[in-house]
Coordinates of C-alpha atoms in Angstrom, one line a residue:
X259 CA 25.9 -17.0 33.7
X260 CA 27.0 -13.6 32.4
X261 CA 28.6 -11.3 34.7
X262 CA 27.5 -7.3 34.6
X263 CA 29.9 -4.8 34.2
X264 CA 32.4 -6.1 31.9
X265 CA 33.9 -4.1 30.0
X266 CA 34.1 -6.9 27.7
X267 CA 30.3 -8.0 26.6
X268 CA 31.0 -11.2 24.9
X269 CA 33.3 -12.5 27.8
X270 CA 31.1 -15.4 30.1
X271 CA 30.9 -17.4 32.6
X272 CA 30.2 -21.2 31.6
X273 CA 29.7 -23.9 33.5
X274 CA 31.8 -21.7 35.9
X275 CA 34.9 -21.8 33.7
X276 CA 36.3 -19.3 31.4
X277 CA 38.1 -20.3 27.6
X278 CA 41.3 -18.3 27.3
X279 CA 40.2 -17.2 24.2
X280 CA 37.4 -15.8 25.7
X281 CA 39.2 -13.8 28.5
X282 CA 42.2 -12.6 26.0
X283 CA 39.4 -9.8 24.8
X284 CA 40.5 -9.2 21.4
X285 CA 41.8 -5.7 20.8
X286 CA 41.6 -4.6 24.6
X287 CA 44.9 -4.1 26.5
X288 CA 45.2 -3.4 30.1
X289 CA 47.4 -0.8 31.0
X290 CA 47.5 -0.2 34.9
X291 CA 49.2 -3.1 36.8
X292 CA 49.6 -2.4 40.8
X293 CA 50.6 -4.5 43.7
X294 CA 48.7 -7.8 43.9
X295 CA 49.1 -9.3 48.1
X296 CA 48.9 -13.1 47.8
X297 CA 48.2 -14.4 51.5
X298 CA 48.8 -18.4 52.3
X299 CA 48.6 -20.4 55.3
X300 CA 52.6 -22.0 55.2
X301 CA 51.8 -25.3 53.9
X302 CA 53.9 -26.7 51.0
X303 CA 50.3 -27.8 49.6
X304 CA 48.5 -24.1 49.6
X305 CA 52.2 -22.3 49.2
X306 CA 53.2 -24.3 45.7
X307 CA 49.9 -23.2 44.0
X308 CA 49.6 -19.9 45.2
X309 CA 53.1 -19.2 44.7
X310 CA 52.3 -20.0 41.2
X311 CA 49.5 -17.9 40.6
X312 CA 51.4 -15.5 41.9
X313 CA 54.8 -16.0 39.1
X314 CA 51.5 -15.7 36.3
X315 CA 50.6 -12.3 37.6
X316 CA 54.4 -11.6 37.4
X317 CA 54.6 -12.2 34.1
X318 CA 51.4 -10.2 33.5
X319 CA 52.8 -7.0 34.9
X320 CA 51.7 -7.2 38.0
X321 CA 53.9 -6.1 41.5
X322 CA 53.2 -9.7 43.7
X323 CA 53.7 -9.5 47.3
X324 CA 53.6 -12.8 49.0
X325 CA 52.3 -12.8 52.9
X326 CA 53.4 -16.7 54.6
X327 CA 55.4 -18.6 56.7
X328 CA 59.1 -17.4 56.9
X329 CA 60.4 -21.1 55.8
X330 CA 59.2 -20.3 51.9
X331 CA 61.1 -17.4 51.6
X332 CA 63.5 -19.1 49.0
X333 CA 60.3 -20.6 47.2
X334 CA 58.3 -16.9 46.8
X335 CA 61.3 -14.8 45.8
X336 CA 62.8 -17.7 43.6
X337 CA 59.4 -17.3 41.7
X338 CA 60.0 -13.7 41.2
X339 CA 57.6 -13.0 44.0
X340 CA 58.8 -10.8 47.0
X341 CA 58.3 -12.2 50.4
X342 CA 56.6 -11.2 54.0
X343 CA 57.2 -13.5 56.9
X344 CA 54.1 -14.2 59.3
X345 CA 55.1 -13.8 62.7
X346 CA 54.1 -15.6 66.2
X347 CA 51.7 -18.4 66.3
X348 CA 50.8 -17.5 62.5
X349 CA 54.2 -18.5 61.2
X350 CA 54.2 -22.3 62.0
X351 CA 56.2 -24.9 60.6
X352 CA 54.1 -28.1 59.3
X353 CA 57.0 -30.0 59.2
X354 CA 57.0 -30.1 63.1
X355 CA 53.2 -30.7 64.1
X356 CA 54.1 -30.9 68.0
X357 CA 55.0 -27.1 67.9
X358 CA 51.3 -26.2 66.3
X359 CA 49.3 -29.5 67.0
X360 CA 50.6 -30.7 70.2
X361 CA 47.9 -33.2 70.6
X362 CA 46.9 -34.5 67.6
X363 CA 47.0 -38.0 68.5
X364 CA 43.9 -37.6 70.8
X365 CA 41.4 -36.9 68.4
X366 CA 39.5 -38.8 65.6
X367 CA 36.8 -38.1 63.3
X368 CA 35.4 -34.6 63.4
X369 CA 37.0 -33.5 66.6
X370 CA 40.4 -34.4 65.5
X371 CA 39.3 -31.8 62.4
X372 CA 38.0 -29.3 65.2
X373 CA 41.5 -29.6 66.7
X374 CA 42.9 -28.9 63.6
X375 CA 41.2 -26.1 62.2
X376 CA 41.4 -24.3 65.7
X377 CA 45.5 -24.5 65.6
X378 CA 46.0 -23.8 61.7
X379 CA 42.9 -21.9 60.8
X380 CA 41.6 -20.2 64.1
X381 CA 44.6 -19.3 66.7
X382 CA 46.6 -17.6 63.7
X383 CA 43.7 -15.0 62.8
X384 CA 45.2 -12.1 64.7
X385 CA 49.4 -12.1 63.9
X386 CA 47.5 -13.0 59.9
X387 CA 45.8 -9.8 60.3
X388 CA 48.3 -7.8 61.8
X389 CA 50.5 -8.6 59.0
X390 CA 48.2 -7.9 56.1
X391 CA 46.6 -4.8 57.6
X392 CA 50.7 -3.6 57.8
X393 CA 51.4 -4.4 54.0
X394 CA 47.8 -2.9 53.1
X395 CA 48.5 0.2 54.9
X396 CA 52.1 0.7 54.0
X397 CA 50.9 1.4 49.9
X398 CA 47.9 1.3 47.8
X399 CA 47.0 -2.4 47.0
X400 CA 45.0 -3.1 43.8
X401 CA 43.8 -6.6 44.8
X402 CA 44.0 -9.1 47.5
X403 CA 44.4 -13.0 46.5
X404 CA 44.0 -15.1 49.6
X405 CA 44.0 -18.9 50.6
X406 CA 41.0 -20.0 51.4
X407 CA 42.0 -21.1 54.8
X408 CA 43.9 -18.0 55.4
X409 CA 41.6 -16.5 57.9
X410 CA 43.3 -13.6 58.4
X411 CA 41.6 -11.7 56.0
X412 CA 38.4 -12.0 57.5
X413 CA 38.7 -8.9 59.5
X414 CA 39.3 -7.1 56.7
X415 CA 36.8 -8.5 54.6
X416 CA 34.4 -7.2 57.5
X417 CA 35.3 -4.0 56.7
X418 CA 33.2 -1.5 54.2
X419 CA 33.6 -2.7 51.1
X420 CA 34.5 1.3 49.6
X421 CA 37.3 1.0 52.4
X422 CA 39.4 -1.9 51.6
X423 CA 40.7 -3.8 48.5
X424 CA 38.6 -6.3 46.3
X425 CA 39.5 -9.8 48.0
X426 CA 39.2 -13.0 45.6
X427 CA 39.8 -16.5 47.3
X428 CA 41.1 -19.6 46.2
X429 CA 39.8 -22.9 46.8
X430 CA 43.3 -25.3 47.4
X431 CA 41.1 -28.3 49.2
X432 CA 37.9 -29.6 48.6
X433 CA 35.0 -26.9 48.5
X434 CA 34.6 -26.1 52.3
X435 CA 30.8 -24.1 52.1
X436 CA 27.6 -24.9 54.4
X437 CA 25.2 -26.3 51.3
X438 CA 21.6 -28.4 52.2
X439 CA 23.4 -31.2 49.6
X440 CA 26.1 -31.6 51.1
X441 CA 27.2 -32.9 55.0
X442 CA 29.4 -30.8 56.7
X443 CA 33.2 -29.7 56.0
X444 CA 35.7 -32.7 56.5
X445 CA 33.2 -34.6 58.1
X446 CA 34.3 -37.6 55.1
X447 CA 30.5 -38.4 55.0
X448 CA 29.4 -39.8 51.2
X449 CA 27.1 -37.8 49.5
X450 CA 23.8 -38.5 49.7
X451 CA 21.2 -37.3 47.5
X452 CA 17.5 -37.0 47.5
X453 CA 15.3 -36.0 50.9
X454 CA 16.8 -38.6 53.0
X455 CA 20.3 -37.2 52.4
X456 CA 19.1 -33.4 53.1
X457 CA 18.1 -34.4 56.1
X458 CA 20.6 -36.3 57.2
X459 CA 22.8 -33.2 56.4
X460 CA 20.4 -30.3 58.0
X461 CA 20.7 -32.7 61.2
X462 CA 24.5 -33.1 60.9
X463 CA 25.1 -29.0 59.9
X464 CA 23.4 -28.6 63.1
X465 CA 25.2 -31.0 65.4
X466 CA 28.2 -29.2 63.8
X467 CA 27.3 -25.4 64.5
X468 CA 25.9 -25.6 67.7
X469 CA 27.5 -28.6 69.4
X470 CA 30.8 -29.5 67.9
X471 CA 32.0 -26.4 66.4
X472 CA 30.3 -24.2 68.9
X473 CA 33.6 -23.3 70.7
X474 CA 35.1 -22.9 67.6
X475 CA 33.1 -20.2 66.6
X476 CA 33.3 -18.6 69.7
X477 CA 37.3 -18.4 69.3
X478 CA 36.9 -17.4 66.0
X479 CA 34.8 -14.7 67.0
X480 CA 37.4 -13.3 69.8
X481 CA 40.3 -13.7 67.5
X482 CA 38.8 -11.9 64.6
X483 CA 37.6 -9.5 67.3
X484 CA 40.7 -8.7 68.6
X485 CA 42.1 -7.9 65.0
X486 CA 39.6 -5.1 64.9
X487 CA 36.9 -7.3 62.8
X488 CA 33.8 -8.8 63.1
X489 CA 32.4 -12.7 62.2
X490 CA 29.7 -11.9 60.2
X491 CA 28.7 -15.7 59.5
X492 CA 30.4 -19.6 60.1
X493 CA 33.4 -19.2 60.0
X494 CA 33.8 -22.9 58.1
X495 CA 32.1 -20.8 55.2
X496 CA 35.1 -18.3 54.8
X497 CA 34.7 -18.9 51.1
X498 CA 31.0 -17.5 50.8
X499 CA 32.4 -14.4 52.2
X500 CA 35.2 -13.0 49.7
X501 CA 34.3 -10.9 46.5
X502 CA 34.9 -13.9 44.5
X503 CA 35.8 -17.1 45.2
X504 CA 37.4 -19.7 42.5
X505 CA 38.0 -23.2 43.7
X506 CA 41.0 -24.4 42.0
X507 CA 39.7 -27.5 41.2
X508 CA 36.9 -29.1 38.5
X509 CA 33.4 -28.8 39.2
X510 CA 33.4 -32.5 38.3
X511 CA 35.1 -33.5 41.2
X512 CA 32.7 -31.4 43.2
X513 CA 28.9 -32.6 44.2
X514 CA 26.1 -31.2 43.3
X515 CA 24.9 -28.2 45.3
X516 CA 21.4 -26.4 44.8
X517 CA 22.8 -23.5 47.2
X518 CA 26.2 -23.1 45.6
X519 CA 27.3 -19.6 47.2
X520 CA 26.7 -17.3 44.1
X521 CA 30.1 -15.6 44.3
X522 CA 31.8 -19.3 43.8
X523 CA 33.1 -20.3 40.1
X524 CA 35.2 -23.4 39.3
X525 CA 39.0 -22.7 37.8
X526 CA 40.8 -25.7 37.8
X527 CA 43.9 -27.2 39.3
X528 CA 47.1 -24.6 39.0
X529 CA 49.9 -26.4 38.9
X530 CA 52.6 -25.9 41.0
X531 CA 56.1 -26.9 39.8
X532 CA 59.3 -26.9 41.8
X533 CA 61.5 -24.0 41.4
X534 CA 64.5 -26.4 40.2
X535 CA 64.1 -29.4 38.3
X536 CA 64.1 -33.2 40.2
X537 CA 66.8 -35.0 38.6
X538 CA 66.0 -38.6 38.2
X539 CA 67.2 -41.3 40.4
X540 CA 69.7 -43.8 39.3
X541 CA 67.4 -46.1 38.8
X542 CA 65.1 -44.4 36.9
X543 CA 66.1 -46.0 33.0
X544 CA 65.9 -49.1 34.9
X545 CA 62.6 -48.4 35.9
X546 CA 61.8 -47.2 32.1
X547 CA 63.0 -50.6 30.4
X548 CA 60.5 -52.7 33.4
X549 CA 56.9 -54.0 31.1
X550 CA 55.4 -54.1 35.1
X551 CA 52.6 -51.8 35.8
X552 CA 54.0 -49.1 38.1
X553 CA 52.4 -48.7 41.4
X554 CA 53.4 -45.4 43.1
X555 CA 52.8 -45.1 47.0
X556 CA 53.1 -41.7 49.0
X557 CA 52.0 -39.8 52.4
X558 CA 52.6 -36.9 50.8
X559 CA 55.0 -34.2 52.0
X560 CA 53.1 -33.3 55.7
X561 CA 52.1 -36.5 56.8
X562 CA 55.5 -38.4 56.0
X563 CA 56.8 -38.9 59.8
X564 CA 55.4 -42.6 60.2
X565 CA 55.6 -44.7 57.2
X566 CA 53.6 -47.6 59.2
X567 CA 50.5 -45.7 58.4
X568 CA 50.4 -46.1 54.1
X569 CA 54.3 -46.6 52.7
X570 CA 55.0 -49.4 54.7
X571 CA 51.9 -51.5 54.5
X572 CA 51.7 -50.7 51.0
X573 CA 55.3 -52.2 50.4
X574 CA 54.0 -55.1 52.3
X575 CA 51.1 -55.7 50.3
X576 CA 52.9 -55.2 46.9
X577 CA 55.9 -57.4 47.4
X578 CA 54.8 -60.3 45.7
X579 CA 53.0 -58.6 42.7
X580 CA 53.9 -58.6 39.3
X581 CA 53.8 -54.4 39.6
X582 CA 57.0 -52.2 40.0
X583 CA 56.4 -50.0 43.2
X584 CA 57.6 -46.5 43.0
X585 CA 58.2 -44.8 46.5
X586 CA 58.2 -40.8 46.5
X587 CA 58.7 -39.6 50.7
X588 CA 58.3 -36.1 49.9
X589 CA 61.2 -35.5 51.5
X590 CA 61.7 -37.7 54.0
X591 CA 65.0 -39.7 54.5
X592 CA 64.9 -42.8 52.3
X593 CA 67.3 -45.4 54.0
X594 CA 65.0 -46.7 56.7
X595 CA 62.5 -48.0 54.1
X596 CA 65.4 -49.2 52.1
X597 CA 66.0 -51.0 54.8
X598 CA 62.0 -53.1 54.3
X599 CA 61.7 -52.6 50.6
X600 CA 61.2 -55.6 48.7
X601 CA 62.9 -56.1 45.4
X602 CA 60.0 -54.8 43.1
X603 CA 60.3 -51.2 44.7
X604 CA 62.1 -48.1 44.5
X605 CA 62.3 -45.3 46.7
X606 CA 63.0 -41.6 46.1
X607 CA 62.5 -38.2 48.0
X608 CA 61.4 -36.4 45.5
X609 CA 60.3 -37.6 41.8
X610 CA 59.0 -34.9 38.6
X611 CA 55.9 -36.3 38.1
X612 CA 55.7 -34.7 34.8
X613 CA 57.3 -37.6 33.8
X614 CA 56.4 -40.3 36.4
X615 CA 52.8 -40.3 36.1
X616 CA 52.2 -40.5 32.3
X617 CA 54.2 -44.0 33.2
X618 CA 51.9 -44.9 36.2
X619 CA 49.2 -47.7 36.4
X620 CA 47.6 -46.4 40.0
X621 CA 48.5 -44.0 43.0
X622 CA 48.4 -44.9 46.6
X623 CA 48.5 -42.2 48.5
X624 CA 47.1 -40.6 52.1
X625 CA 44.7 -38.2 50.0
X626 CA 46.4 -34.9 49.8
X627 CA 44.3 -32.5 47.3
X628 CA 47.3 -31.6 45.4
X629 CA 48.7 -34.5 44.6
X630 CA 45.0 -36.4 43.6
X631 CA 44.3 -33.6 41.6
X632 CA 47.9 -34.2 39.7
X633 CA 47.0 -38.2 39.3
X634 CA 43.6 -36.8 38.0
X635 CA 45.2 -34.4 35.7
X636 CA 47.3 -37.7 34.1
X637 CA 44.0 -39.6 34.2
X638 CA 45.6 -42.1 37.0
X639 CA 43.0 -43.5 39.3
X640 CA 43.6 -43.7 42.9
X641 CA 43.5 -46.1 46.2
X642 CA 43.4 -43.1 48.8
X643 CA 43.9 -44.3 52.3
X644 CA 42.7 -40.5 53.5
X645 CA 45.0 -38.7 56.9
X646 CA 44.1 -35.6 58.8
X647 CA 43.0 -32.3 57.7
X648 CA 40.5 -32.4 54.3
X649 CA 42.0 -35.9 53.2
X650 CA 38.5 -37.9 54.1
X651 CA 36.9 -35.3 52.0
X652 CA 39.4 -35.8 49.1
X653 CA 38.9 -39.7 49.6
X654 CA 35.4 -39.6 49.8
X655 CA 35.2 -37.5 46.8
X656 CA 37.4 -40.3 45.1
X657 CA 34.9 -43.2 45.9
X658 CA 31.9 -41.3 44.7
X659 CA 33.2 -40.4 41.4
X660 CA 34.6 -43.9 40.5
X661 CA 38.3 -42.6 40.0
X662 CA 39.4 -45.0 42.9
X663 CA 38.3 -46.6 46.1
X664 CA 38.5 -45.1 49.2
X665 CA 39.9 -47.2 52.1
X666 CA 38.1 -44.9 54.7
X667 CA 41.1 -45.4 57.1
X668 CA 44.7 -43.9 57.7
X669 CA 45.9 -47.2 58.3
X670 CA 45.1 -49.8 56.0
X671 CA 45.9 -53.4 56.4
X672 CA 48.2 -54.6 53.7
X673 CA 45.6 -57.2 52.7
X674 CA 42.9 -54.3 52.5
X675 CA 45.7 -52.6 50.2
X676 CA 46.4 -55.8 48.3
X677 CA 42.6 -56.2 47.3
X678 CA 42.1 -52.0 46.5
X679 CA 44.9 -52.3 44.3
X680 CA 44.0 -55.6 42.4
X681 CA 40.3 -54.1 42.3
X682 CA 41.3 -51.1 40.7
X683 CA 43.6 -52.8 37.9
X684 CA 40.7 -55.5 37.0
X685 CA 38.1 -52.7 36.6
X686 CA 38.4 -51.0 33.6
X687 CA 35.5 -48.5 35.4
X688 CA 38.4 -46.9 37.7
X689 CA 40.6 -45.9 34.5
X690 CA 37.9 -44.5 32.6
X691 CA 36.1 -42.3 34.8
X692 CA 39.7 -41.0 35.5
X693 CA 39.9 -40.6 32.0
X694 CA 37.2 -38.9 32.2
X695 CA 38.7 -36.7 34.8
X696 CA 41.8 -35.4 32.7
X697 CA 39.8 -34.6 30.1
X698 CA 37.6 -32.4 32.0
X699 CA 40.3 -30.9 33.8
X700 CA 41.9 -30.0 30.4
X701 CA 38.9 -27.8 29.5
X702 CA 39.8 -25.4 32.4
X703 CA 42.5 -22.4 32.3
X704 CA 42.5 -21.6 35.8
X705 CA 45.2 -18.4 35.1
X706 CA 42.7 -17.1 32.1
X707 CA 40.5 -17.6 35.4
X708 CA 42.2 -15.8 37.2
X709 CA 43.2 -12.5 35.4
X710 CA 39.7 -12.2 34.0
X711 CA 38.0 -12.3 37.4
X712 CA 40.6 -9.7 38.8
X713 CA 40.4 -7.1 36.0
X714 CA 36.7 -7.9 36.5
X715 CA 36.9 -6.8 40.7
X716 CA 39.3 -3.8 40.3
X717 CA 37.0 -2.2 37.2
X718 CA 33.8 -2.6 39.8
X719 CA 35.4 -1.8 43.1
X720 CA 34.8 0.2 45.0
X721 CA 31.3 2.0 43.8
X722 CA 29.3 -1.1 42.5
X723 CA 27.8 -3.4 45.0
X724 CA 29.3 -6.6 46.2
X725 CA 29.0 -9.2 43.9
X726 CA 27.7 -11.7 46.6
X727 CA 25.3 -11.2 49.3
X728 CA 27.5 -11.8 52.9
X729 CA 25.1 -14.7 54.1
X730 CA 25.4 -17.9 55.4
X731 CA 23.3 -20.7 53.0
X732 CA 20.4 -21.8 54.2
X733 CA 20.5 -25.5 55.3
X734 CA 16.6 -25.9 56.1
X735 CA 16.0 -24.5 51.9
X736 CA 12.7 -26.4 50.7
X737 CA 13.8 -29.6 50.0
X738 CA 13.6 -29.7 45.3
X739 CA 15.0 -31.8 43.1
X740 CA 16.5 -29.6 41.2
X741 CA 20.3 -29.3 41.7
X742 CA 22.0 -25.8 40.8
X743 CA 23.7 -26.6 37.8
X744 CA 24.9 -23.5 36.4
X745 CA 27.4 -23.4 38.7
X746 CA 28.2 -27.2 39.2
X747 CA 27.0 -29.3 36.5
X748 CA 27.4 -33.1 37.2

């Protein structure tokens, strides 16, 4: 798919990724640079790659203001990034869930992810805006980068087109858009294809808009309201509504979707790395000499509160194995697992994985986006035993591409553990399509990506058209058999 307009003929769109080669432009040198506003909802797992994307456009010239929660200040301006603080409701901490969702342990399924997306998606809308509208106002902006769950920017993006800044999202969780091939956002539901599985998700996209997410949108509509916008669509289908949106993730770890939103393009998994290095635990050259497979277990850095729900069933499971079991807590306090560990395991807050997971056999983990896509990019397969938030998504993408199996519960027995793990290990299927996963991954160049789409938005804006029409897909599309695969190949 060629894109019109750029100043550079030969440069393309395919398969929805760009070769650096192709984006360098031979001969061609940009010579403005401006201020580039980076906005992320303050979670460590949208924060790390943003805050990377934003230390690239540093590098490239560029002026990078970064607009999140006040707790990453260190992290954006020890990335050469300067910093704005979210205020109010907007500026939560994720590391205490009771002071943002109070009462989380009364839902499951899709109203538990109604809950959530209401208290980090919905209720911040308003201080978000009010914050980006001051550091859009205060001096001319050339672009806008925003989090795809950062909803603050959907006032602005209601705004004439002539009378704002280009906006480009990025995708840091699985591909949240209304599609007739797919069921609906963090729902966990498999894919299903064929007739029978586009009605199944028609049915369910309703049940969602006009039952379960009903309220939902009403909020959304009063908050974005009350910022001086207007919803113009779902508001679950954010992405479909920036200038551009690149999902920083493979199209292969996506499904298929006829209706793919046309201003959507797949860019890969950014990396985030750790402004200082993770020295390695004492044990680590121990752990180096050891022939054993190693198993590593996490929850991730949110959800590491409990340990009963993955680490400590896992640890249970494993005991007896011939496998070494490498604990990471993502922070957490080791010493009360210490306390259960059985001699095959070791336990560390934090671990560079850089060098951990060219060493690892499998990952066991609660289904974070980040750190599958990590695995994935070290062709490790996975046993995902999927949380809150997108996690069933993550999971249930897991299962259907064969890079692991997917436990479908938050909780897993330790015999349910047990016979994942040994499942994965006997099948050679697991390791290869993971295999199969790194490779693709290494065809993308997400920050090539990135600065071509950019030049790309500030070249056409503000006189040529959108590059997307501001519509919500249609669920109730004639039902083909013919996938869009431009955009998404399988």
């Amino acid at each position: 798919m060629a894109f019109p307009n750029f100043s550079c003929s030969d440069t393309l769109l395919k398969s929805s990724r760009i070769d650096a080669a192709e984006t360098a432009c031979e001969g061609e040198t940009v010579t403005t640079r401006g201020l580039i506003v980076v906005c992320a909802t303050p979670m460590g797992g949208h924060v790390g790659p943003l805050t990377a994307v934003g230390a690239h456009l540093v590098s490239q010239g560029w002026r990078v203001v970064m607009v999140t929660g006040s707790r990453f200040a260190h992290q954006v301006t020890a990335a050469g990034l300067e910093h704005v603080a979210l205020s109010g409701v907007a500026d939560f901490d994720e590391k205490d869930p009771s002071t943002f969702t109070p009462h989380l342990d009364r839902y499951r399924g899709l109203r538990l992810s109604r809950y959530q997306v209401e208290q980090t998606f919905i209720q911040p809308i308003t201080a978000q805006a009010a914050t980006l509208d001051t550091v859009v106002s205060e001096q001319p902006v050339s672009a806008i980068l925003t989090d795809g769950t950062f909803a603050g920017t959907l006032p602005l993006l209601s705004r004439d087109r002539a009378s704002r800044p280009p906006v480009i999202g990025l995708g840091v969780m699985p591909l949240a858009q209304t599609s007739c091939d797919v069921a609906p956002t963090n729902s966990g539901m498999p894919y299903m294809a064929g007739p029978l599985g586009r009605l199944r998700n028609r049915l369910a996209h309703r049940a969602v808009r006009h039952v379960l997410f009903r309220a939902t949108q009403r909020l959304a509509h009063d908050r974005i309201e009350e910022a001086g916008g207007r919803l113009t669509g779902f508001v679950l289908d954010f992405s479909a509504q920036c200038d551009r949106f690149l999902q920083l993730g493979p199209a292969e770890f996506e499904y298929a979707r006829r209706d793919l939103a046309p201003n959507t393009a797949f860019a890969g998994p950014v990396v985030a790395r750790r402004s200082r290095p993770v020295p390695p635990p004492p044990w680590w050259t121990e752990m180096l000499a050891d022939p054993r497979p190693v198993i590593h277990v996490t929850q991730g850095t949110l959800d590491n509160h409990d340990f009963t729900q993955l680490v400590g069933p896992a640890l249970e499971a494993l005991a007896d194995s011939p496998v070494q079991i490498v604990v990471t807590t993502g922070g957490a306090p080791t010493h009360e697992l210490a306390r259960i560990a059985p001699v095959n395991a070791r336990i560390a807050e934090y671990l560079d994985y850089e060098e951990l997971l060219p060493r690892t056999a499998l990952m066991v983990t609660n289904g974070g986006f980040g750190g599958v896509m990590t695995a994935l990019r070290h062709g490790v397969p996975l046993v995902v035993a999927p949380g809150g938030e997108d996690k069933p998504e993550v999971a249930a993408r897991v299962g259907h591409f064969r890079v692991g199996i997917n436990l479908r519960t938050r909780r897993p027995s330790p015999q349910a553990l047990r016979d994942a793990v040994d499942a994965v290990l006997a099948d050679a299927t697991f390791v290869d399509s993971a295999s199969a996963m790194r490779d693709a991954i290494a065809t993308y160049d997400p920050f090539a990506v990135i600065d071509t789409e950019l030049r790309h938005l500030i070249r056409q804006h503000p006189t040529d058209p959108p590059a997307h029409a501001m519509s919500t897909p249609d669920t109730d599309a004639p039902d083909t058999d013919s996938p869009h695969t431009e955009e998404n190949p399988t």
